[in-house]
XYZ file of C-alpha atoms in Angstrom:
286
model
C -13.378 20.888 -21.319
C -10.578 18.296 -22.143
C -7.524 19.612 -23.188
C -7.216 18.094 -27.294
C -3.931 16.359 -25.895
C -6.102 14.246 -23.212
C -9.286 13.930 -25.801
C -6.972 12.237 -27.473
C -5.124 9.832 -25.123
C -8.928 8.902 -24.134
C -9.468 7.954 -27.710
C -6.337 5.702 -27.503
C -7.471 3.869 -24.338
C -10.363 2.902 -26.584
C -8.856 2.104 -29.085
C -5.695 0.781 -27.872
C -6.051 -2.772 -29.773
C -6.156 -0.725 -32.858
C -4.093 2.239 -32.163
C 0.148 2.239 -32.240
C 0.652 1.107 -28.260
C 3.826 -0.347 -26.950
C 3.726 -3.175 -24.467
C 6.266 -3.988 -22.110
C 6.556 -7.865 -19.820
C 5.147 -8.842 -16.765
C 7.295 -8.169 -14.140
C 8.021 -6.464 -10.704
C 9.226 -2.977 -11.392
C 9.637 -1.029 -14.399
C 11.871 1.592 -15.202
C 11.516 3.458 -18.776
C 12.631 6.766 -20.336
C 10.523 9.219 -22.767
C 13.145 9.696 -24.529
C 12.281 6.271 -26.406
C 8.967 7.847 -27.154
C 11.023 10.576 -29.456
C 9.237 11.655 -32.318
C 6.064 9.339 -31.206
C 4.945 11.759 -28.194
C 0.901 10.771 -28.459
C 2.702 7.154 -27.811
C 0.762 4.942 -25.072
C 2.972 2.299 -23.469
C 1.456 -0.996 -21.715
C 2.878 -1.376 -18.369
C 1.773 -4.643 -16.633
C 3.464 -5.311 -13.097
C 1.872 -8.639 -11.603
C 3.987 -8.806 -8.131
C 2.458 -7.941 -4.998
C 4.913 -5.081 -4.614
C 7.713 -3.535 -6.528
C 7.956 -0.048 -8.065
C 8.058 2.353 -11.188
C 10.814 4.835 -12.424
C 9.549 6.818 -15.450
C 12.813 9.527 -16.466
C 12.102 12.505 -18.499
C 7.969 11.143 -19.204
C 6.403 12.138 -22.597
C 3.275 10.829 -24.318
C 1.479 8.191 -21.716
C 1.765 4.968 -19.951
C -0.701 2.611 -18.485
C 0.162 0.885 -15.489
C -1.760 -2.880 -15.449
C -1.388 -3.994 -11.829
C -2.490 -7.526 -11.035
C -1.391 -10.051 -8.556
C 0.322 -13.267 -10.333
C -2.495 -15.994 -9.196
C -5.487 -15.531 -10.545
C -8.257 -16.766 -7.515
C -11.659 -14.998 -6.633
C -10.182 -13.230 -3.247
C -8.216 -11.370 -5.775
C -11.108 -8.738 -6.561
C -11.202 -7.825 -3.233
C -7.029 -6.995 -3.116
C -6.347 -2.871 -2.957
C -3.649 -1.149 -4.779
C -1.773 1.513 -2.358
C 0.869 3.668 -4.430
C 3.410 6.192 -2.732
C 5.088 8.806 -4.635
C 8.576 9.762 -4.060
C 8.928 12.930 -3.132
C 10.960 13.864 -5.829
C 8.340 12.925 -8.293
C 7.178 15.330 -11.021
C 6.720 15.309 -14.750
C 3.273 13.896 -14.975
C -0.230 13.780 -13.851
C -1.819 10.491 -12.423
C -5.392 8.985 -13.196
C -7.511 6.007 -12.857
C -8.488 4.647 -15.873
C -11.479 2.433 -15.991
C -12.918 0.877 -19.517
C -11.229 4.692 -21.432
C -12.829 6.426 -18.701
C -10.525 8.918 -16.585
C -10.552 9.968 -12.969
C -7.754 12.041 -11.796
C -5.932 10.043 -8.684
C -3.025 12.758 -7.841
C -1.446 15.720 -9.934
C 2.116 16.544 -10.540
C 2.195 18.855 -7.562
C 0.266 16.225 -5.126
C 3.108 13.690 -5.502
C 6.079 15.860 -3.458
C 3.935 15.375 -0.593
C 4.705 11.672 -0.547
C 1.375 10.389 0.877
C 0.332 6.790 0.203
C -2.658 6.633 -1.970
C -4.998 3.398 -1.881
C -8.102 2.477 -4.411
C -10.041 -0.639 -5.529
C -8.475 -3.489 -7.760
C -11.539 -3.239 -9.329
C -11.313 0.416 -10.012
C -9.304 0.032 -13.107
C -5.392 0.764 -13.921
C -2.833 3.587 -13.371
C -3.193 6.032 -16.382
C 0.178 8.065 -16.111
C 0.091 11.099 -18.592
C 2.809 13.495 -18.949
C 2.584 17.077 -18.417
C 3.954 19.059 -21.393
C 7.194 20.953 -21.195
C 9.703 23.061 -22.583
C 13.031 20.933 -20.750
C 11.898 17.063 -19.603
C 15.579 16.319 -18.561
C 14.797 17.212 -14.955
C 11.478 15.109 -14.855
C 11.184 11.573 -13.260
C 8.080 10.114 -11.895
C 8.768 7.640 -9.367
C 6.116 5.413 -7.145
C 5.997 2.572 -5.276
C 3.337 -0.093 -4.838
C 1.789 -2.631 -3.004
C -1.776 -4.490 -3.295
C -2.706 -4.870 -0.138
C -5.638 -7.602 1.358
C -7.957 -5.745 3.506
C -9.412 -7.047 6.589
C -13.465 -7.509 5.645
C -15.085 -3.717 6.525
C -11.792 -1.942 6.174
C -11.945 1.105 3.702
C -9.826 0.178 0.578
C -8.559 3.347 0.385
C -7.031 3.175 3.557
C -3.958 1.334 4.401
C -5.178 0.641 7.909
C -7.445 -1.783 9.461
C -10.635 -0.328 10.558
C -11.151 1.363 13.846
C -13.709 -1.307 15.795
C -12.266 -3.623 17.709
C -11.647 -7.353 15.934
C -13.793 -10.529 16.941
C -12.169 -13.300 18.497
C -11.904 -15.444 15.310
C -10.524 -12.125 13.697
C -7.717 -12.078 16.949
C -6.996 -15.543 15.897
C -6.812 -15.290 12.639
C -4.159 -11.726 12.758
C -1.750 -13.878 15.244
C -1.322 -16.496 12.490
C -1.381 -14.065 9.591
C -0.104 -10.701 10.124
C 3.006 -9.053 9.253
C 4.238 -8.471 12.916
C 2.685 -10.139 15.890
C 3.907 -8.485 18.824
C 3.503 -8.900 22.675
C 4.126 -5.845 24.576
C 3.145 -2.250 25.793
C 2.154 1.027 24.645
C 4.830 4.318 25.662
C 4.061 7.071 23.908
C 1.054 8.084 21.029
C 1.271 11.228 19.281
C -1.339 12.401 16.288
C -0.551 14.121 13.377
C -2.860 15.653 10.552
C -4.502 12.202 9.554
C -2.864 9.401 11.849
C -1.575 8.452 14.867
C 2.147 7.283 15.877
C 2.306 4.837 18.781
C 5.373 4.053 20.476
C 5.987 0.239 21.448
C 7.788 -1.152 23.817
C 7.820 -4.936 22.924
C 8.570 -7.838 25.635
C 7.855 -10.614 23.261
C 8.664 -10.707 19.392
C 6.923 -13.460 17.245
C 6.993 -12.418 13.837
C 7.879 -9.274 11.678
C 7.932 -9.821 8.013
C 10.830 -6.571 7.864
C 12.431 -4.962 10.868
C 10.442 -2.773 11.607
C 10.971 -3.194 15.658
C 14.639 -2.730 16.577
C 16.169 -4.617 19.373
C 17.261 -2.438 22.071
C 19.988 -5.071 23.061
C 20.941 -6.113 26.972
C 20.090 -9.278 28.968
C 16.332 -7.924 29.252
C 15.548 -8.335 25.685
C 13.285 -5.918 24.218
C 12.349 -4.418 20.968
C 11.135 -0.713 20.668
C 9.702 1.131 17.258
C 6.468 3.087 15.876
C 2.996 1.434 14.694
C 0.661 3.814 12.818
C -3.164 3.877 13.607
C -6.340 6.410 11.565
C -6.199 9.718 14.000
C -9.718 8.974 13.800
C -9.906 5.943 16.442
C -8.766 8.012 18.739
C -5.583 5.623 20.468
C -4.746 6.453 23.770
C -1.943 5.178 26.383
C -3.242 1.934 28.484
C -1.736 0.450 30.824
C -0.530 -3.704 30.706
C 0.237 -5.309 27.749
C -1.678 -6.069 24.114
C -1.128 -8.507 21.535
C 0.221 -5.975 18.662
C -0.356 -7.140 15.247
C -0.829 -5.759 11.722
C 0.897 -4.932 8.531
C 3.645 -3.875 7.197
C 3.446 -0.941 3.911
C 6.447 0.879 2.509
C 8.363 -0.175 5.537
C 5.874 0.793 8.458
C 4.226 -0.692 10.777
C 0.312 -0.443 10.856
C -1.815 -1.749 13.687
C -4.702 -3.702 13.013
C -6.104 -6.042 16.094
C -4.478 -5.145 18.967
C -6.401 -6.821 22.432
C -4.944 -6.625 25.540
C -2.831 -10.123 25.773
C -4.952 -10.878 28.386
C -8.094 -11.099 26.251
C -6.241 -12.964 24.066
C -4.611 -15.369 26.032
C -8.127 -16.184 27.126
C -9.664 -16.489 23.474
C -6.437 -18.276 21.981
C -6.846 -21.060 25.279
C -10.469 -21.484 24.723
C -9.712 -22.213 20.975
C -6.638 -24.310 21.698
C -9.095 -26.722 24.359
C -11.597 -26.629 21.386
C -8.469 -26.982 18.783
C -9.707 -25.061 16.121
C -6.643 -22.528 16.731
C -5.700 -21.794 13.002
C -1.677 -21.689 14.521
C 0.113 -22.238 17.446
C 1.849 -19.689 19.454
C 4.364 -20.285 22.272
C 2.743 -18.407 24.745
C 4.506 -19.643 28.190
């Protein structure tokens, strides 16, 4: 049974064209207070972010928002983007669904969202329905997320941030070395697994991209860069020995792997593409 509170915020998502709804800009980030919602609790505000990351800062949440997140080109690739929201840790006041066409699915509850976990769905599976949880004091309530929409290799899981677990085809290897977020030459030190992913340790001898420092330079005349990639505890990474071509992306400042060959596989595919010259890029590889 819905609670009448929620019967009736379903009602407004129906209705909203009709009903008394507040709309706010495009833009990157929002920040709002529920304190402008005073005296208009059953109030449903239109939230439409249309970056490809930012966040959201709701203080002391009453009545709902709905949180419209779009990239800002329209193009056909863009209903196959994923949205991947972390909470702060702090965050409380509110429950989270996913509202497609007025109809609800819960995403996370108030107590989910101290855990801090990234969450990941479907473009396609509708907007952010944020409803606030009733209380006696709100002046102690904030929710606060982050976001990103995220562009998933084909066969990945969109509500994963990660890449999945087979290993990529050559024009796939390609493809990540002129595209990713980090692309990496170097070697593996260290993995350890926790409840639902695995940390590996880098040690990197070459450094050809990173789109945020995420691999910190260890300094010295032998120049190398150390940090952590993150990987599903489900393919099962272990320590090799030699040297891969590391890339992947980078979500709410971490690095996750995605094709990773060992460079000598993909010295040999990026050669026999470069003789061919259909390499996509070109890579100093000496």
């Amino acid at each position: 049974m819905l609670s009448p509170f929620l019967a009736y915020l379903l009602s407004v998502v129906l209705l909203c064209r009709i009903a008394r709804c507040q709309y706010s800009s495009d833009q990157c980030s929002w920040r709002g207070s529920g304190l402008t919602h005073e005296g208009h609790t059953r109030d449903v505000e239109q939230v439409y972010l249309r970056c490809a990351q930012g966040f959201l800062e709701w203080l002391y949440p009453t009545g709902a928002i709905i949180v419209n997140l779009r990239p800002n080109t329209l193009s056909p690739a863009a209903s196959l983007l994923s949205v991947c929201i972390k909470p702060s840790k702090e965050s409380s006041g509110t429950h989270i669904y996913l509202d497609r066409l007025g109809k609800l699915r819960l995403l996370l509850r108030e107590e989910d969202q101290a855990k801090g976990r990234v969450h990941c769905f479907s473009i396609q599976d509708g907007a952010l329905f944020i409803e606030a949880v009733p209380q006696r004091d709100i002046s102690r309530k904030i929710t606060a997320l982050q976001y990103e929409l995220v562009n998933h290799r084909p066969g990945a899981d969109p509500q994963s941030l990660s890449a999945p677990c087979q290993p990529c085809t050559d024009a796939e290897v390609l493809l990540a070395a002129c595209t990713s977020d980090f692309v990496a030459r170097g070697s593996i030190l260290g993995v350890a697994e926790d409840d639902d992913q695995t940390s590996v340790t880098v040690s990197l001898s070459r450094l050809y991209r990173q789109k945020t420092q995420v691999f910190v330079s260890g300094g010295g005349r032998a120049k190398r860069w150390t940090g952590f990639a993150k990987m599903p505890r489900q393919c099962r990474v272990k320590p090799g020995e030699g040297e891969f071509l590391f890339t992947g992306t980078v979500r709410f400042g971490e690095a996750w792997l995605s094709c990773a060959p060992r460079y000598k596989d993909f010295l040999r595919v990026y050669q026999d593409a470069q003789q061919q010259r259909t390499n996509p890029c070109h890579l100093d590889t000496d």
